[in-house]
Coordinates of C-alpha atoms in Angstrom, one line a residue:
X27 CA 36.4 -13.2 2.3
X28 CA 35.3 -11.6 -0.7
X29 CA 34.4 -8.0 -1.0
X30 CA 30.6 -9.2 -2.0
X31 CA 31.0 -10.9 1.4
X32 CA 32.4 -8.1 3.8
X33 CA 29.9 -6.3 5.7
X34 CA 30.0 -3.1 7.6
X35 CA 31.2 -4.7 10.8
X36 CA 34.0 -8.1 9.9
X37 CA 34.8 -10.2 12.5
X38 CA 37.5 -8.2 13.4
X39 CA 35.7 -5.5 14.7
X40 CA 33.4 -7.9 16.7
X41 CA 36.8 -8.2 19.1
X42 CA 36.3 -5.2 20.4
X43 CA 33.6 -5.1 23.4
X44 CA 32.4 -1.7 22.7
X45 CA 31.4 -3.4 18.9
X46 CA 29.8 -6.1 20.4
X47 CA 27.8 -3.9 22.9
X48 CA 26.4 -1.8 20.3
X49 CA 25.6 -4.7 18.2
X50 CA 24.0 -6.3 20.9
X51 CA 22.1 -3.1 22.0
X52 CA 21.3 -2.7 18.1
X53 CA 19.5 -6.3 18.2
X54 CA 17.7 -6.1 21.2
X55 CA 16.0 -3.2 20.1
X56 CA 15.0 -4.2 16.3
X57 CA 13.6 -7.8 18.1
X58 CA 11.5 -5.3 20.6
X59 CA 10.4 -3.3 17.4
X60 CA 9.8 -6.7 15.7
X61 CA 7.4 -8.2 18.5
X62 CA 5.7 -4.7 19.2
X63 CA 5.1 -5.0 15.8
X64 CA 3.7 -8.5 15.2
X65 CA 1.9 -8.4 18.9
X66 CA -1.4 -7.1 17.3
X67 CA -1.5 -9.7 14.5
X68 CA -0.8 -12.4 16.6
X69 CA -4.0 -10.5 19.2
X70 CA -5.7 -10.8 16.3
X71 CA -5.4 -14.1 15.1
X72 CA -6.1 -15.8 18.4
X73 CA -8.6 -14.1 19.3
X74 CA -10.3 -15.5 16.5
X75 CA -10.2 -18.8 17.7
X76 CA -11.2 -18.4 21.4
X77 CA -15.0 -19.3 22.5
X78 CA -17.1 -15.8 23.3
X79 CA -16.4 -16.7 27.1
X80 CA -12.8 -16.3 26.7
X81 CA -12.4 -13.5 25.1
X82 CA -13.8 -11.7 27.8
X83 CA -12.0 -13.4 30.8
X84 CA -9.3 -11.3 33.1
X85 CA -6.7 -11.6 32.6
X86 CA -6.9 -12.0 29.4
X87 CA -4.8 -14.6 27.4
X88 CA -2.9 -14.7 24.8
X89 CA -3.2 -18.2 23.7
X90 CA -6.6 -20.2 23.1
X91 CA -7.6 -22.7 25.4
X92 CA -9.6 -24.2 23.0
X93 CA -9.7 -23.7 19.0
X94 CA -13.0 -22.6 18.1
X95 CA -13.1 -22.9 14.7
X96 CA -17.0 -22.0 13.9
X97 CA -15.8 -18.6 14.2
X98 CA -15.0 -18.5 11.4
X99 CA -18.0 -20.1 9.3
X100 CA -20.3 -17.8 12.1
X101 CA -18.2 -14.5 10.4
X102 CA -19.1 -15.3 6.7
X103 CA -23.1 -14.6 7.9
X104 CA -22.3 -10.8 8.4
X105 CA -20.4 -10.2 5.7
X106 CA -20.0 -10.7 1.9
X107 CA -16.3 -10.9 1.3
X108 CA -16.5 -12.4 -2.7
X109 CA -18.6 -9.3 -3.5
X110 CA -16.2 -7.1 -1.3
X111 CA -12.8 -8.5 -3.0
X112 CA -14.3 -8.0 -6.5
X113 CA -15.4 -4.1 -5.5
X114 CA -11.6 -4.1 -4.6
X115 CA -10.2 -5.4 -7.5
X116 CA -12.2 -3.5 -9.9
X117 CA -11.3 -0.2 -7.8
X118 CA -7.5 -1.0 -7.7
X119 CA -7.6 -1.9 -11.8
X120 CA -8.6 1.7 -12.5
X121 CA -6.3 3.0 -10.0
X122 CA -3.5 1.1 -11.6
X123 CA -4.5 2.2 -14.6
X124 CA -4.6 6.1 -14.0
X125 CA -1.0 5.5 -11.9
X126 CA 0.4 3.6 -15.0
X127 CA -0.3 6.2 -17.8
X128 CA -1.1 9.6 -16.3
X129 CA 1.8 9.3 -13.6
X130 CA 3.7 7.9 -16.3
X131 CA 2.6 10.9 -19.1
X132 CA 3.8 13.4 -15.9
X133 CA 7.0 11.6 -15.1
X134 CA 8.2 11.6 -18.7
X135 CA 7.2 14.9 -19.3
X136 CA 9.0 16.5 -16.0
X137 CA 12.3 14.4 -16.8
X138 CA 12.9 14.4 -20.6
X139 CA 11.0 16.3 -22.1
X140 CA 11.5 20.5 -22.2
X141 CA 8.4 21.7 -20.2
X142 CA 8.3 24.8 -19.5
X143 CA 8.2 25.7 -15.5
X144 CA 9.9 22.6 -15.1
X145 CA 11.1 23.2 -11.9
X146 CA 8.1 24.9 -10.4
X147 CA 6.0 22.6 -11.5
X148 CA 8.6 19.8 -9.9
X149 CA 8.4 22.0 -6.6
X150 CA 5.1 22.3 -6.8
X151 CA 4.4 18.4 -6.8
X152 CA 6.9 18.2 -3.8
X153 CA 5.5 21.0 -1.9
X154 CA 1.9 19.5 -2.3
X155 CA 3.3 16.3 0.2
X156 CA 3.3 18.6 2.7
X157 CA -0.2 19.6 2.5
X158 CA -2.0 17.3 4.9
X159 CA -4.9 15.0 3.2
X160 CA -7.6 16.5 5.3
X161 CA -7.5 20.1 4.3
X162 CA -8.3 18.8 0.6
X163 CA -10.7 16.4 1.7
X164 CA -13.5 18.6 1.7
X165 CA -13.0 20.4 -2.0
X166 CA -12.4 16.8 -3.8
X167 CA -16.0 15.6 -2.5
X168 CA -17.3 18.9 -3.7
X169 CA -15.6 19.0 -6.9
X170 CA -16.8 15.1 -7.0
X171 CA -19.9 15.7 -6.1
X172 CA -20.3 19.0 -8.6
X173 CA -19.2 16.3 -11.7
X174 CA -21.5 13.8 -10.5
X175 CA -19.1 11.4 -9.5
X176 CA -20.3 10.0 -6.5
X177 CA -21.0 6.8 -5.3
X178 CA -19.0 5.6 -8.9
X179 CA -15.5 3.9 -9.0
X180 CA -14.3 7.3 -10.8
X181 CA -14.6 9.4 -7.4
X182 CA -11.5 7.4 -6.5
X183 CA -9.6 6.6 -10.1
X184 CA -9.6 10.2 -11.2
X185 CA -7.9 10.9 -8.0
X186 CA -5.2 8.0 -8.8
X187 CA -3.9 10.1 -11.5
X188 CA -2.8 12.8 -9.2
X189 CA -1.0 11.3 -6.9
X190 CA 2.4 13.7 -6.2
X191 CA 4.4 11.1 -4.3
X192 CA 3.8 8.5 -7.4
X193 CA 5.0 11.7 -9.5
X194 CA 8.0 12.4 -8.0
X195 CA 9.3 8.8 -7.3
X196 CA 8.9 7.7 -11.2
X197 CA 10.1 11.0 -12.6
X198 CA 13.8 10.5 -10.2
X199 CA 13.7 6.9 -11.3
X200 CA 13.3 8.1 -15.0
X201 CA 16.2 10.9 -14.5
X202 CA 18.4 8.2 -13.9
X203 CA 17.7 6.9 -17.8
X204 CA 20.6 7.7 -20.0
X205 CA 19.5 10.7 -22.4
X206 CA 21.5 9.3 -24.7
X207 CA 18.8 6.2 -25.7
X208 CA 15.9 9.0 -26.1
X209 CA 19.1 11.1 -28.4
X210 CA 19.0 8.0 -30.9
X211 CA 15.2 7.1 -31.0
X212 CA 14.7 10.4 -31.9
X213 CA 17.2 10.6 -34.8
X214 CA 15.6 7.4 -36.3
X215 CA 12.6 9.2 -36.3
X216 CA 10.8 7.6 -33.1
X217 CA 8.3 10.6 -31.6
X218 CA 8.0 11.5 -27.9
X219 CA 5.3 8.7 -27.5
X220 CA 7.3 6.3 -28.8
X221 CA 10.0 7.1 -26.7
X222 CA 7.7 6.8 -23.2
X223 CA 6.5 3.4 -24.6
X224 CA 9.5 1.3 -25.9
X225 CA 12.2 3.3 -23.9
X226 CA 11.1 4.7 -20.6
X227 CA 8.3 2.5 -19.8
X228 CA 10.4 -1.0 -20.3
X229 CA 13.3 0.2 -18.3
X230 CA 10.9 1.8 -15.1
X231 CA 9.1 -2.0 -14.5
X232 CA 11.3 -2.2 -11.3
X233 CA 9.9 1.5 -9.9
X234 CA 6.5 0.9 -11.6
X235 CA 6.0 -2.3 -10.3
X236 CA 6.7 -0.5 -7.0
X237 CA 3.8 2.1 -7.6
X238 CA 1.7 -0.9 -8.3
X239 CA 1.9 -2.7 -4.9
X240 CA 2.1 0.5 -3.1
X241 CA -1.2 1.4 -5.0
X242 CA -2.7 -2.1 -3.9
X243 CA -1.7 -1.6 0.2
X244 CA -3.8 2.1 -0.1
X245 CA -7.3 0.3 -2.3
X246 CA -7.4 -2.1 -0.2
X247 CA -6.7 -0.2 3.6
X248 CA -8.5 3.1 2.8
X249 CA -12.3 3.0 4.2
X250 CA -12.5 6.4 5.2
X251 CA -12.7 8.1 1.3
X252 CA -14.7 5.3 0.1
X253 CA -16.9 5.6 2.9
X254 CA -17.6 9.1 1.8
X255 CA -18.0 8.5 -1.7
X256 CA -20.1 5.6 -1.7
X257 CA -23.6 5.9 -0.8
X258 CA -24.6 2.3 -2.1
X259 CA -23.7 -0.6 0.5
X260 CA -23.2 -3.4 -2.2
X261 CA -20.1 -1.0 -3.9
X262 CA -18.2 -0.8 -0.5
X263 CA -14.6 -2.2 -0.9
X264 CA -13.3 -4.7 1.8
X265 CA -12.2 -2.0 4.4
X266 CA -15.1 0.3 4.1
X267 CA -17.2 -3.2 4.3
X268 CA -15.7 -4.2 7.3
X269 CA -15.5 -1.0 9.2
X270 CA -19.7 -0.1 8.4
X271 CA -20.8 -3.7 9.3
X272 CA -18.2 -5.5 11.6
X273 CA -16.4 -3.0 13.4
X274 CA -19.4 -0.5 14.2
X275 CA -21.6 -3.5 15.0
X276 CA -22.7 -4.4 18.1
X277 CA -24.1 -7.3 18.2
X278 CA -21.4 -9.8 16.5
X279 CA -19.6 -11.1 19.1
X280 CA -15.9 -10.2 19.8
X281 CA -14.7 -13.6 18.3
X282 CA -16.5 -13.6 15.6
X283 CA -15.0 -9.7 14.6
X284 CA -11.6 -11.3 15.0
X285 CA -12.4 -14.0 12.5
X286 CA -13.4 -11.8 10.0
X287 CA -10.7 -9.4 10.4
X288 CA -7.7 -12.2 9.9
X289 CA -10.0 -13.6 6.9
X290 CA -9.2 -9.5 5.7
X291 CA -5.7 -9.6 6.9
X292 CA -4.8 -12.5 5.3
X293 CA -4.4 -11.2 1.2
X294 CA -2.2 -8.1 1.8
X295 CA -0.2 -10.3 4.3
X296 CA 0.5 -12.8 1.3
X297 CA 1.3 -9.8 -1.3
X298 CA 3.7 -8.7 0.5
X299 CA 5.5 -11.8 1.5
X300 CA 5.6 -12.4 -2.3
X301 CA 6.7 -9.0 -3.8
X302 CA 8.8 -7.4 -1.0
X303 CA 11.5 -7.7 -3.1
X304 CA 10.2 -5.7 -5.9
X305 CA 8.9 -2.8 -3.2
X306 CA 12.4 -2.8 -1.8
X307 CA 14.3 -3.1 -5.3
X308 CA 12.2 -0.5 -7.2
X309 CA 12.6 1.9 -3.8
X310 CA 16.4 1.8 -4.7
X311 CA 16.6 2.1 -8.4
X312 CA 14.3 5.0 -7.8
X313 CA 17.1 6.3 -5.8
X314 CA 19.9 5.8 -8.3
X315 CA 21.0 8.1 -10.5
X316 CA 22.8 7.4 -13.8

């Protein structure tokens, strides 16, 4: 066995029984986690394909006696999903691009570059994520609203550009960069700009990439601020969409809720399964230092 092969328990410490206990103890309880986990998913995916009758039977039943397809056809009456996804997309382009550059500017400036205040600025940021959302809810609609802002996509990119976590994540990715690189740019001349674009922003792809999925999972769950912010119906993103005219209905049928909300499920489902390795990869680097 190679040292790339050795885990933290070998098959010499699965001899012992108090080993294999807590092994066993450890896997019972991550498969628990696992099912409590995928429990409502699979709720909601059946449910979707049971007749209205059904859903209301007791006890109720996990798996569908029949597959009622039509559900599904029925759900795209109540809803406009293409116009939805496109409201969605164009929101999460200008979040992406206020995360990209003004994150980026920040990071850059907090980790190689001599700011002054450095570290109270730093602490700042850090102390901010303790702060919970709702106590700043009410001055950012007012400060919104004061600009002009509302119902617009820039009542939620502005606020993109200010996002602490995004801050500090990048900027202890970017102190990991050897100073060394931005030491020799600068003796050939290269300016601080050119530095954040040829040096710092090729090498943080893996942690930027990161910021970009995690900035995709918040556009497309977060109905409450859009909810606020938009006053116009036909600029609603998918969850603000869903929650005003599926959720708070009461006159589509259970079934029919259940088909439009795996229709919704479905897309983040898929992004994840695709790019988990780049949230988990740029998670470490960010971690790494050196």
């Amino acid at each position: 066995m190679t040292p790339q092969d050795r885990s933290i328990l070998s098959s010499y410490d699965f001899k012992r029984s108090a080993v294999r206990l807590g092994y066993s103890a450890m896997v019972i309880a991550l498969i628990a986690v696992a099912l409590s986990m995928l429990y409502p998913f699979g709720i909601t995916v059946f449910s979707s394909l049971k007749s209205k009758q059904e859903i209301y039977v007791f006890p109720p039943t996990f798996w569908p006696r029949t597959f009622v397809w039509s559900n599904y056809k029925e759900g795209m009456q109540y809803i406009h999903l293409l116009r939805a996804f496109w409201n969605t997309a164009l929101i999460f382009a200008g979040n992406a691009f206020f995360s990209l550059f003004v994150v980026g500017f920040a990071s850059f400036g907090l980790s190689q570059l001599k700011v002054p205040f450095r570290r109270s600025v730093t602490f700042y940021f850090m102390s901010s994520l303790m702060i919970p959302s709702a106590t700043y809810l009410i001055p950012n609609f007012l400060n919104l609203q004061s600009l002009g802002l509302l119902d617009s996509d820039w009542a939620l990119w502005l606020p993109a550009g200010a996002n602490a976590f995004y801050i500090l994540l990048l900027r202890s990715f970017m102190d990991g960069i050897n100073k060394e690189l931005f030491a020799a740019a600068r003796i050939d001349g290269a300016s601080d700009l050119r530095c954040f674009f040829r040096i710092a922003l090729p090498l943080s792809v893996p942690v930027l990439s990161t910021l970009l999925i995690l900035s995709f999972s918040s556009t497309w769950n977060d109905w409450f601020w859009t909810s606020l912010v938009f006053a116009t119906p036909n600029k609603y993103p998918i969850a603000a969409l869903v929650y005003h005219n599926i959720i708070q209905s009461l006159n589509i049928p259970w079934n029919v809720k259940f088909s439009i909300l795996t229709l919704v499920m479905i897309p983040p489902l898929v992004f994840f399964l695709v790019f988990q390795k780049n949230i988990v990869h740029g998670l470490n680097v960010s971690g790494v230092k050196g």
